[in-house]
Amino acid sequence: MKYFILFIISLFTIIPIKSKNMTDSLYVPRYESTFFTSSKSQAFFCDACGCAAGNGSSGFESLLNPQFIGIKYLAQHYKAKENLFVEDLTQDQYFNILQLWGKIPVNEKLSIYGSIPFQFHSKKTLQGDISISGIGDASLMGIYELVKSKNSFHQINAGLGVKIPLGKFDEKGITGVNPSFQLGTGSWDYQLAMNYKFQKDRFAMLINTDYTIKTENKKHYQFGDQWNYSATAFYRLWNSTQSVLSGKIGFQGEVFDWNRQFSEVMPKTAGSALYGKAGFEVSFSKLSLGTELMLRAYTNLAGGDIEAKSRFSLFLNFGL
């Protein structure tokens, strides 16, 4: 599956779009975008981030300043089979992430993205509630603008990154129905990301894909590789010289490979999920606020023993 997914990602690089050399300065003024206003504009960008080990990702497309620091909250809800001898999914599992993130430009085309999450997860069992909390795995990624059309309607960006294993991996946690109930994978993982943007007047479309290669940790456990994909349509509802309000709607999917222990495949660890999503983003001067609600359209996780339910995210960013 790994090579098939990498092939799909590579298809983005052959979209026939004219490119031109950028003449903007490093980051002042902000990149031009007719989607916002002619006097003060922002840009679409794909900023990769995600859960350390949960069966999901936070989603990473948004209308953000080209360079920013901010904070993001992500809540995920799952149902799991607590008792293997019954068919009902009775165990509620909640994954919560409070993340500090930012993107700093290196030159006209290259930016560095980084994030550090604090996680607090809980699940309800017959023996009582179980909670874990602490710092998660940090992410660091270089994001490069590959192509930008002459009329600025089309743009392709690519990213290459690494996940640093700062979060605690509990070997006892892998014996439960959801081995991803962890603060971290305990492994150095690597990510490839790419996005395509179409933008004209009040409308924009953003297509994202990323693939995470997960390696074996010191406990000889390896979480399965993960492929995320999404498509989101944005529409500018209102704008002035200082502020912008836009709505968005789309879908996001995730595919998980098998987990392995001592190189042996672990049963009921692969799967996939698909969400529909909607939200809005508003900016005022250098501040950007956004929120998104995701509802499950399809789920087949852990052989049916885990069911994805919903997600909610909220972020506040300050443009540099």
mmCIF file with all atom_site columns, C-alpha atoms in Angstrom, residues 85-284:
data_model
loop_
_atom_site.group_PDB
_atom_site.id
_atom_site.type_symbol
_atom_site.label_atom_id
_atom_site.label_alt_id
_atom_site.label_comp_id
_atom_site.label_asym_id
_atom_site.label_entity_id
_atom_site.label_seq_id
_atom_site.pdbx_PDB_ins_code
_atom_site.Cartn_x
_atom_site.Cartn_y
_atom_site.Cartn_z
_atom_site.occupancy
_atom_site.B_iso_or_equiv
_atom_site.pdbx_formal_charge
_atom_site.auth_seq_id
_atom_site.auth_comp_id
_atom_site.auth_asym_id
_atom_site.auth_atom_id
_atom_site.pdbx_PDB_model_num
ATOM 1   C CA . PHE A 1 85  ? -17.929 -11.008 23.644  1.00 0.00 ? 85  PHE A CA 1
ATOM 2   C CA . VAL A 1 86  ? -20.697 -8.554  22.725  1.00 0.00 ? 86  VAL A CA 1
ATOM 3   C CA . GLU A 1 87  ? -21.438 -6.747  19.490  1.00 0.00 ? 87  GLU A CA 1
ATOM 4   C CA . ASP A 1 88  ? -22.239 -3.333  20.965  1.00 0.00 ? 88  ASP A CA 1
ATOM 5   C CA . LEU A 1 89  ? -19.699 -0.517  20.887  1.00 0.00 ? 89  LEU A CA 1
ATOM 6   C CA . THR A 1 90  ? -20.079 0.809   24.426  1.00 0.00 ? 90  THR A CA 1
ATOM 7   C CA . GLN A 1 91  ? -16.773 2.504   25.218  1.00 0.00 ? 91  GLN A CA 1
ATOM 8   C CA . ASP A 1 92  ? -16.553 6.265   24.564  1.00 0.00 ? 92  ASP A CA 1
ATOM 9   C CA . GLN A 1 93  ? -13.040 7.454   23.776  1.00 0.00 ? 93  GLN A CA 1
ATOM 10  C CA . TYR A 1 94  ? -12.101 11.122  23.625  1.00 0.00 ? 94  TYR A CA 1
ATOM 11  C CA . PHE A 1 95  ? -8.853  12.399  22.118  1.00 0.00 ? 95  PHE A CA 1
ATOM 12  C CA . ASN A 1 96  ? -8.100  16.068  22.905  1.00 0.00 ? 96  ASN A CA 1
ATOM 13  C CA . ILE A 1 97  ? -5.153  18.094  21.638  1.00 0.00 ? 97  ILE A CA 1
ATOM 14  C CA . LEU A 1 98  ? -4.093  21.651  22.477  1.00 0.00 ? 98  LEU A CA 1
ATOM 15  C CA . GLN A 1 99  ? -1.380  22.547  20.012  1.00 0.00 ? 99  GLN A CA 1
ATOM 16  C CA . LEU A 1 100 ? 1.091   25.391  19.679  1.00 0.00 ? 100 LEU A CA 1
ATOM 17  C CA . TRP A 1 101 ? 2.010   25.817  16.017  1.00 0.00 ? 101 TRP A CA 1
ATOM 18  C CA . GLY A 1 102 ? 3.669   28.266  13.649  1.00 0.00 ? 102 GLY A CA 1
ATOM 19  C CA . LYS A 1 103 ? 5.141   28.788  10.213  1.00 0.00 ? 103 LYS A CA 1
ATOM 20  C CA . ILE A 1 104 ? 8.193   30.958  9.556   1.00 0.00 ? 104 ILE A CA 1
ATOM 21  C CA . PRO A 1 105 ? 9.456   31.897  6.064   1.00 0.00 ? 105 PRO A CA 1
ATOM 22  C CA . VAL A 1 106 ? 13.020  31.087  5.087   1.00 0.00 ? 106 VAL A CA 1
ATOM 23  C CA . ASN A 1 107 ? 12.850  32.702  1.629   1.00 0.00 ? 107 ASN A CA 1
ATOM 24  C CA . GLU A 1 108 ? 10.244  33.499  -1.028  1.00 0.00 ? 108 GLU A CA 1
ATOM 25  C CA . LYS A 1 109 ? 9.301   29.854  -1.632  1.00 0.00 ? 109 LYS A CA 1
ATOM 26  C CA . LEU A 1 110 ? 10.403  27.927  1.466   1.00 0.00 ? 110 LEU A CA 1
ATOM 27  C CA . SER A 1 111 ? 8.778   27.983  4.922   1.00 0.00 ? 111 SER A CA 1
ATOM 28  C CA . ILE A 1 112 ? 9.398   26.002  8.080   1.00 0.00 ? 112 ILE A CA 1
ATOM 29  C CA . TYR A 1 113 ? 6.392   24.658  9.974   1.00 0.00 ? 113 TYR A CA 1
ATOM 30  C CA . GLY A 1 114 ? 6.512   23.363  13.540  1.00 0.00 ? 114 GLY A CA 1
ATOM 31  C CA . SER A 1 115 ? 4.051   22.214  16.206  1.00 0.00 ? 115 SER A CA 1
ATOM 32  C CA . ILE A 1 116 ? 4.117   20.961  19.797  1.00 0.00 ? 116 ILE A CA 1
ATOM 33  C CA . PRO A 1 117 ? 0.908   19.363  21.160  1.00 0.00 ? 117 PRO A CA 1
ATOM 34  C CA . PHE A 1 118 ? -0.329  18.869  24.692  1.00 0.00 ? 118 PHE A CA 1
ATOM 35  C CA . GLN A 1 119 ? -2.764  15.956  24.835  1.00 0.00 ? 119 GLN A CA 1
ATOM 36  C CA . PHE A 1 120 ? -5.406  14.872  27.308  1.00 0.00 ? 120 PHE A CA 1
ATOM 37  C CA . HIS A 1 121 ? -7.308  11.705  26.399  1.00 0.00 ? 121 HIS A CA 1
ATOM 38  C CA . SER A 1 122 ? -9.950  9.728   28.246  1.00 0.00 ? 122 SER A CA 1
ATOM 39  C CA . LYS A 1 123 ? -12.057 6.598   27.829  1.00 0.00 ? 123 LYS A CA 1
ATOM 40  C CA . LYS A 1 124 ? -14.945 5.088   29.762  1.00 0.00 ? 124 LYS A CA 1
ATOM 41  C CA . THR A 1 125 ? -14.628 1.419   30.737  1.00 0.00 ? 125 THR A CA 1
ATOM 42  C CA . LEU A 1 126 ? -16.533 -1.022  32.946  1.00 0.00 ? 126 LEU A CA 1
ATOM 43  C CA . GLN A 1 127 ? -13.780 -0.589  35.550  1.00 0.00 ? 127 GLN A CA 1
ATOM 44  C CA . GLY A 1 128 ? -14.099 3.216   35.483  1.00 0.00 ? 128 GLY A CA 1
ATOM 45  C CA . ASP A 1 129 ? -12.756 6.167   33.527  1.00 0.00 ? 129 ASP A CA 1
ATOM 46  C CA . ILE A 1 130 ? -9.150  6.090   32.341  1.00 0.00 ? 130 ILE A CA 1
ATOM 47  C CA . SER A 1 131 ? -7.284  9.304   31.490  1.00 0.00 ? 131 SER A CA 1
ATOM 48  C CA . ILE A 1 132 ? -3.832  10.141  30.213  1.00 0.00 ? 132 ILE A CA 1
ATOM 49  C CA . SER A 1 133 ? -2.285  13.551  29.612  1.00 0.00 ? 133 SER A CA 1
ATOM 50  C CA . GLY A 1 134 ? 1.030   15.100  28.694  1.00 0.00 ? 134 GLY A CA 1
ATOM 51  C CA . ILE A 1 135 ? 3.118   16.456  25.867  1.00 0.00 ? 135 ILE A CA 1
ATOM 52  C CA . GLY A 1 136 ? 2.766   14.700  22.518  1.00 0.00 ? 136 GLY A CA 1
ATOM 53  C CA . ASP A 1 137 ? 5.117   14.200  19.597  1.00 0.00 ? 137 ASP A CA 1
ATOM 54  C CA . ALA A 1 138 ? 6.451   17.391  18.023  1.00 0.00 ? 138 ALA A CA 1
ATOM 55  C CA . SER A 1 139 ? 6.419   17.956  14.251  1.00 0.00 ? 139 SER A CA 1
ATOM 56  C CA . LEU A 1 140 ? 8.822   19.840  12.021  1.00 0.00 ? 140 LEU A CA 1
ATOM 57  C CA . MET A 1 141 ? 8.293   20.306  8.278   1.00 0.00 ? 141 MET A CA 1
ATOM 58  C CA . GLY A 1 142 ? 9.739   22.228  5.365   1.00 0.00 ? 142 GLY A CA 1
ATOM 59  C CA . ILE A 1 143 ? 7.053   23.526  2.946   1.00 0.00 ? 143 ILE A CA 1
ATOM 60  C CA . TYR A 1 144 ? 8.036   24.562  -0.572  1.00 0.00 ? 144 TYR A CA 1
ATOM 61  C CA . GLU A 1 145 ? 6.036   26.300  -3.308  1.00 0.00 ? 145 GLU A CA 1
ATOM 62  C CA . LEU A 1 146 ? 6.522   24.144  -6.405  1.00 0.00 ? 146 LEU A CA 1
ATOM 63  C CA . VAL A 1 147 ? 4.280   25.889  -8.915  1.00 0.00 ? 147 VAL A CA 1
ATOM 64  C CA . LYS A 1 148 ? 2.286   29.109  -9.100  1.00 0.00 ? 148 LYS A CA 1
ATOM 65  C CA . SER A 1 149 ? 0.436   30.031  -12.298 1.00 0.00 ? 149 SER A CA 1
ATOM 66  C CA . LYS A 1 150 ? 0.904   33.403  -13.941 1.00 0.00 ? 150 LYS A CA 1
ATOM 67  C CA . ASN A 1 151 ? -2.641  34.485  -13.108 1.00 0.00 ? 151 ASN A CA 1
ATOM 68  C CA . SER A 1 152 ? -2.311  33.100  -9.538  1.00 0.00 ? 152 SER A CA 1
ATOM 69  C CA . PHE A 1 153 ? -5.384  30.883  -10.033 1.00 0.00 ? 153 PHE A CA 1
ATOM 70  C CA . HIS A 1 154 ? -3.382  27.692  -9.443  1.00 0.00 ? 154 HIS A CA 1
ATOM 71  C CA . GLN A 1 155 ? -0.715  26.767  -6.915  1.00 0.00 ? 155 GLN A CA 1
ATOM 72  C CA . ILE A 1 156 ? 1.018   23.573  -5.779  1.00 0.00 ? 156 ILE A CA 1
ATOM 73  C CA . ASN A 1 157 ? 2.934   23.249  -2.502  1.00 0.00 ? 157 ASN A CA 1
ATOM 74  C CA . ALA A 1 158 ? 4.876   20.280  -1.145  1.00 0.00 ? 158 ALA A CA 1
ATOM 75  C CA . GLY A 1 159 ? 6.202   19.412  2.287   1.00 0.00 ? 159 GLY A CA 1
ATOM 76  C CA . LEU A 1 160 ? 8.708   17.032  3.837   1.00 0.00 ? 160 LEU A CA 1
ATOM 77  C CA . GLY A 1 161 ? 8.764   16.584  7.576   1.00 0.00 ? 161 GLY A CA 1
ATOM 78  C CA . VAL A 1 162 ? 9.626   14.559  10.641  1.00 0.00 ? 162 VAL A CA 1
ATOM 79  C CA . LYS A 1 163 ? 7.760   13.740  13.842  1.00 0.00 ? 163 LYS A CA 1
ATOM 80  C CA . ILE A 1 164 ? 9.936   13.861  16.962  1.00 0.00 ? 164 ILE A CA 1
ATOM 81  C CA . PRO A 1 165 ? 8.999   11.267  19.647  1.00 0.00 ? 165 PRO A CA 1
ATOM 82  C CA . LEU A 1 166 ? 8.527   13.489  22.714  1.00 0.00 ? 166 LEU A CA 1
ATOM 83  C CA . GLY A 1 167 ? 5.256   11.878  23.806  1.00 0.00 ? 167 GLY A CA 1
ATOM 84  C CA . LYS A 1 168 ? 5.255   8.910   26.178  1.00 0.00 ? 168 LYS A CA 1
ATOM 85  C CA . PHE A 1 169 ? 4.538   5.494   24.666  1.00 0.00 ? 169 PHE A CA 1
ATOM 86  C CA . ASP A 1 170 ? 2.939   3.041   27.110  1.00 0.00 ? 170 ASP A CA 1
ATOM 87  C CA . GLU A 1 171 ? 3.512   -0.574  26.115  1.00 0.00 ? 171 GLU A CA 1
ATOM 88  C CA . LYS A 1 172 ? 0.507   -1.654  28.214  1.00 0.00 ? 172 LYS A CA 1
ATOM 89  C CA . GLY A 1 173 ? -1.736  0.541   26.093  1.00 0.00 ? 173 GLY A CA 1
ATOM 90  C CA . ILE A 1 174 ? -1.329  -1.591  22.972  1.00 0.00 ? 174 ILE A CA 1
ATOM 91  C CA . THR A 1 175 ? -3.195  -4.483  24.606  1.00 0.00 ? 175 THR A CA 1
ATOM 92  C CA . GLY A 1 176 ? -6.505  -2.586  24.534  1.00 0.00 ? 176 GLY A CA 1
ATOM 93  C CA . VAL A 1 177 ? -9.000  -2.486  21.688  1.00 0.00 ? 177 VAL A CA 1
ATOM 94  C CA . ASN A 1 178 ? -7.439  0.802   20.553  1.00 0.00 ? 178 ASN A CA 1
ATOM 95  C CA . PRO A 1 179 ? -3.619  0.682   20.760  1.00 0.00 ? 179 PRO A CA 1
ATOM 96  C CA . SER A 1 180 ? -3.557  4.330   19.637  1.00 0.00 ? 180 SER A CA 1
ATOM 97  C CA . PHE A 1 181 ? -4.749  5.456   23.065  1.00 0.00 ? 181 PHE A CA 1
ATOM 98  C CA . GLN A 1 182 ? -1.278  6.908   23.617  1.00 0.00 ? 182 GLN A CA 1
ATOM 99  C CA . LEU A 1 183 ? 0.497   10.247  24.011  1.00 0.00 ? 183 LEU A CA 1
ATOM 100 C CA . GLY A 1 184 ? 3.069   9.328   21.363  1.00 0.00 ? 184 GLY A CA 1
ATOM 101 C CA . THR A 1 185 ? 4.199   6.604   19.007  1.00 0.00 ? 185 THR A CA 1
ATOM 102 C CA . GLY A 1 186 ? 7.647   6.315   20.584  1.00 0.00 ? 186 GLY A CA 1
ATOM 103 C CA . SER A 1 187 ? 9.131   6.363   17.072  1.00 0.00 ? 187 SER A CA 1
ATOM 104 C CA . TRP A 1 188 ? 10.638  8.790   14.596  1.00 0.00 ? 188 TRP A CA 1
ATOM 105 C CA . ASP A 1 189 ? 8.046   9.115   11.835  1.00 0.00 ? 189 ASP A CA 1
ATOM 106 C CA . TYR A 1 190 ? 8.333   10.875  8.475   1.00 0.00 ? 190 TYR A CA 1
ATOM 107 C CA . GLN A 1 191 ? 5.757   12.750  6.445   1.00 0.00 ? 191 GLN A CA 1
ATOM 108 C CA . LEU A 1 192 ? 5.257   13.716  2.808   1.00 0.00 ? 192 LEU A CA 1
ATOM 109 C CA . ALA A 1 193 ? 2.596   16.327  2.075   1.00 0.00 ? 193 ALA A CA 1
ATOM 110 C CA . MET A 1 194 ? 1.241   18.105  -0.989  1.00 0.00 ? 194 MET A CA 1
ATOM 111 C CA . ASN A 1 195 ? -1.629  20.429  -1.778  1.00 0.00 ? 195 ASN A CA 1
ATOM 112 C CA . TYR A 1 196 ? -3.216  21.991  -4.848  1.00 0.00 ? 196 TYR A CA 1
ATOM 113 C CA . LYS A 1 197 ? -5.111  25.276  -4.657  1.00 0.00 ? 197 LYS A CA 1
ATOM 114 C CA . PHE A 1 198 ? -7.478  26.856  -7.152  1.00 0.00 ? 198 PHE A CA 1
ATOM 115 C CA . GLN A 1 199 ? -8.557  30.397  -6.368  1.00 0.00 ? 199 GLN A CA 1
ATOM 116 C CA . LYS A 1 200 ? -10.646 32.912  -8.307  1.00 0.00 ? 200 LYS A CA 1
ATOM 117 C CA . ASP A 1 201 ? -12.698 35.857  -7.083  1.00 0.00 ? 201 ASP A CA 1
ATOM 118 C CA . ARG A 1 202 ? -14.770 34.778  -4.064  1.00 0.00 ? 202 ARG A CA 1
ATOM 119 C CA . PHE A 1 203 ? -14.260 31.027  -4.541  1.00 0.00 ? 203 PHE A CA 1
ATOM 120 C CA . ALA A 1 204 ? -11.340 28.749  -3.725  1.00 0.00 ? 204 ALA A CA 1
ATOM 121 C CA . MET A 1 205 ? -10.757 24.990  -3.714  1.00 0.00 ? 205 MET A CA 1
ATOM 122 C CA . LEU A 1 206 ? -8.009  23.268  -1.753  1.00 0.00 ? 206 LEU A CA 1
ATOM 123 C CA . ILE A 1 207 ? -7.011  19.612  -2.278  1.00 0.00 ? 207 ILE A CA 1
ATOM 124 C CA . ASN A 1 208 ? -4.608  18.076  0.240   1.00 0.00 ? 208 ASN A CA 1
ATOM 125 C CA . THR A 1 209 ? -2.856  14.766  0.626   1.00 0.00 ? 209 THR A CA 1
ATOM 126 C CA . ASP A 1 210 ? -0.170  13.568  3.020   1.00 0.00 ? 210 ASP A CA 1
ATOM 127 C CA . TYR A 1 211 ? 1.442   10.251  3.839   1.00 0.00 ? 211 TYR A CA 1
ATOM 128 C CA . THR A 1 212 ? 3.123   9.383   7.157   1.00 0.00 ? 212 THR A CA 1
ATOM 129 C CA . ILE A 1 213 ? 5.766   6.649   7.264   1.00 0.00 ? 213 ILE A CA 1
ATOM 130 C CA . LYS A 1 214 ? 5.909   5.228   10.792  1.00 0.00 ? 214 LYS A CA 1
ATOM 131 C CA . THR A 1 215 ? 8.917   3.323   12.072  1.00 0.00 ? 215 THR A CA 1
ATOM 132 C CA . GLU A 1 216 ? 9.457   0.758   14.822  1.00 0.00 ? 216 GLU A CA 1
ATOM 133 C CA . ASN A 1 217 ? 9.963   2.152   18.329  1.00 0.00 ? 217 ASN A CA 1
ATOM 134 C CA . LYS A 1 218 ? 12.262  0.888   21.089  1.00 0.00 ? 218 LYS A CA 1
ATOM 135 C CA . LYS A 1 219 ? 9.560   -1.471  22.322  1.00 0.00 ? 219 LYS A CA 1
ATOM 136 C CA . HIS A 1 220 ? 9.542   -3.148  18.873  1.00 0.00 ? 220 HIS A CA 1
ATOM 137 C CA . TYR A 1 221 ? 6.062   -1.800  18.127  1.00 0.00 ? 221 TYR A CA 1
ATOM 138 C CA . GLN A 1 222 ? 5.288   -0.053  14.847  1.00 0.00 ? 222 GLN A CA 1
ATOM 139 C CA . PHE A 1 223 ? 2.084   1.865   14.148  1.00 0.00 ? 223 PHE A CA 1
ATOM 140 C CA . GLY A 1 224 ? 0.780   1.485   10.606  1.00 0.00 ? 224 GLY A CA 1
ATOM 141 C CA . ASP A 1 225 ? 1.507   4.050   7.926   1.00 0.00 ? 225 ASP A CA 1
ATOM 142 C CA . GLN A 1 226 ? -1.239  6.629   7.468   1.00 0.00 ? 226 GLN A CA 1
ATOM 143 C CA . TRP A 1 227 ? -2.607  8.354   4.359   1.00 0.00 ? 227 TRP A CA 1
ATOM 144 C CA . ASN A 1 228 ? -4.814  11.446  4.703   1.00 0.00 ? 228 ASN A CA 1
ATOM 145 C CA . TYR A 1 229 ? -6.658  13.218  1.902   1.00 0.00 ? 229 TYR A CA 1
ATOM 146 C CA . SER A 1 230 ? -9.154  16.063  1.784   1.00 0.00 ? 230 SER A CA 1
ATOM 147 C CA . ALA A 1 231 ? -10.921 18.522  -0.495  1.00 0.00 ? 231 ALA A CA 1
ATOM 148 C CA . THR A 1 232 ? -12.385 21.777  0.785   1.00 0.00 ? 232 THR A CA 1
ATOM 149 C CA . ALA A 1 233 ? -14.301 24.557  -0.971  1.00 0.00 ? 233 ALA A CA 1
ATOM 150 C CA . PHE A 1 234 ? -14.099 28.088  0.440   1.00 0.00 ? 234 PHE A CA 1
ATOM 151 C CA . TYR A 1 235 ? -16.376 31.028  -0.311  1.00 0.00 ? 235 TYR A CA 1
ATOM 152 C CA . ARG A 1 236 ? -15.770 34.597  0.818   1.00 0.00 ? 236 ARG A CA 1
ATOM 153 C CA . LEU A 1 237 ? -18.963 35.764  2.492   1.00 0.00 ? 237 LEU A CA 1
ATOM 154 C CA . TRP A 1 238 ? -17.863 39.264  3.471   1.00 0.00 ? 238 TRP A CA 1
ATOM 155 C CA . ASN A 1 239 ? -14.750 41.424  3.530   1.00 0.00 ? 239 ASN A CA 1
ATOM 156 C CA . SER A 1 240 ? -13.457 44.921  4.240   1.00 0.00 ? 240 SER A CA 1
ATOM 157 C CA . THR A 1 241 ? -10.012 46.489  4.251   1.00 0.00 ? 241 THR A CA 1
ATOM 158 C CA . GLN A 1 242 ? -9.319  45.029  7.719   1.00 0.00 ? 242 GLN A CA 1
ATOM 159 C CA . SER A 1 243 ? -11.335 41.828  7.949   1.00 0.00 ? 243 SER A CA 1
ATOM 160 C CA . VAL A 1 244 ? -12.568 38.781  6.024   1.00 0.00 ? 244 VAL A CA 1
ATOM 161 C CA . LEU A 1 245 ? -15.269 36.192  6.724   1.00 0.00 ? 245 LEU A CA 1
ATOM 162 C CA . SER A 1 246 ? -15.356 32.955  4.729   1.00 0.00 ? 246 SER A CA 1
ATOM 163 C CA . GLY A 1 247 ? -17.290 29.696  4.927   1.00 0.00 ? 247 GLY A CA 1
ATOM 164 C CA . LYS A 1 248 ? -15.995 26.259  3.973   1.00 0.00 ? 248 LYS A CA 1
ATOM 165 C CA . ILE A 1 249 ? -17.361 22.808  3.251   1.00 0.00 ? 249 ILE A CA 1
ATOM 166 C CA . GLY A 1 250 ? -15.725 19.565  2.149   1.00 0.00 ? 250 GLY A CA 1
ATOM 167 C CA . PHE A 1 251 ? -14.631 16.062  3.105   1.00 0.00 ? 251 PHE A CA 1
ATOM 168 C CA . GLN A 1 252 ? -11.622 14.358  4.672   1.00 0.00 ? 252 GLN A CA 1
ATOM 169 C CA . GLY A 1 253 ? -10.546 10.728  4.548   1.00 0.00 ? 253 GLY A CA 1
ATOM 170 C CA . GLU A 1 254 ? -7.949  8.602   6.307   1.00 0.00 ? 254 GLU A CA 1
ATOM 171 C CA . VAL A 1 255 ? -6.463  5.182   5.559   1.00 0.00 ? 255 VAL A CA 1
ATOM 172 C CA . PHE A 1 256 ? -4.407  3.201   8.091   1.00 0.00 ? 256 PHE A CA 1
ATOM 173 C CA . ASP A 1 257 ? -2.052  0.307   7.439   1.00 0.00 ? 257 ASP A CA 1
ATOM 174 C CA . TRP A 1 258 ? -1.580  -2.600  9.856   1.00 0.00 ? 258 TRP A CA 1
ATOM 175 C CA . ASN A 1 259 ? 0.298   -2.124  13.122  1.00 0.00 ? 259 ASN A CA 1
ATOM 176 C CA . ARG A 1 260 ? 3.204   -4.493  13.706  1.00 0.00 ? 260 ARG A CA 1
ATOM 177 C CA . GLN A 1 261 ? 5.001   -5.906  16.731  1.00 0.00 ? 261 GLN A CA 1
ATOM 178 C CA . PHE A 1 262 ? 8.351   -7.638  16.262  1.00 0.00 ? 262 PHE A CA 1
ATOM 179 C CA . SER A 1 263 ? 7.563   -7.279  12.514  1.00 0.00 ? 263 SER A CA 1
ATOM 180 C CA . GLU A 1 264 ? 4.407   -9.401  12.915  1.00 0.00 ? 264 GLU A CA 1
ATOM 181 C CA . VAL A 1 265 ? 1.098   -7.939  11.700  1.00 0.00 ? 265 VAL A CA 1
ATOM 182 C CA . MET A 1 266 ? -1.306  -7.131  14.523  1.00 0.00 ? 266 MET A CA 1
ATOM 183 C CA . PRO A 1 267 ? -4.916  -8.111  13.688  1.00 0.00 ? 267 PRO A CA 1
ATOM 184 C CA . LYS A 1 268 ? -7.725  -5.528  13.715  1.00 0.00 ? 268 LYS A CA 1
ATOM 185 C CA . THR A 1 269 ? -5.434  -2.495  13.485  1.00 0.00 ? 269 THR A CA 1
ATOM 186 C CA . ALA A 1 270 ? -5.915  -1.359  9.857   1.00 0.00 ? 270 ALA A CA 1
ATOM 187 C CA . GLY A 1 271 ? -8.904  0.573   8.586   1.00 0.00 ? 271 GLY A CA 1
ATOM 188 C CA . SER A 1 272 ? -10.278 3.760   7.089   1.00 0.00 ? 272 SER A CA 1
ATOM 189 C CA . ALA A 1 273 ? -12.693 6.595   7.809   1.00 0.00 ? 273 ALA A CA 1
ATOM 190 C CA . LEU A 1 274 ? -14.361 9.384   5.846   1.00 0.00 ? 274 LEU A CA 1
ATOM 191 C CA . TYR A 1 275 ? -15.776 12.626  7.259   1.00 0.00 ? 275 TYR A CA 1
ATOM 192 C CA . GLY A 1 276 ? -17.892 15.437  5.922   1.00 0.00 ? 276 GLY A CA 1
ATOM 193 C CA . LYS A 1 277 ? -16.958 18.840  7.301   1.00 0.00 ? 277 LYS A CA 1
ATOM 194 C CA . ALA A 1 278 ? -18.056 22.462  7.452   1.00 0.00 ? 278 ALA A CA 1
ATOM 195 C CA . GLY A 1 279 ? -16.817 25.573  9.183   1.00 0.00 ? 279 GLY A CA 1
ATOM 196 C CA . PHE A 1 280 ? -15.826 29.192  8.902   1.00 0.00 ? 280 PHE A CA 1
ATOM 197 C CA . GLU A 1 281 ? -12.781 31.415  9.260   1.00 0.00 ? 281 GLU A CA 1
ATOM 198 C CA . VAL A 1 282 ? -12.613 35.104  10.072  1.00 0.00 ? 282 VAL A CA 1
ATOM 199 C CA . SER A 1 283 ? -9.652  37.456  10.171  1.00 0.00 ? 283 SER A CA 1
ATOM 200 C CA . PHE A 1 284 ? -9.208  40.930  11.600  1.00 0.00 ? 284 PHE A CA 1
#
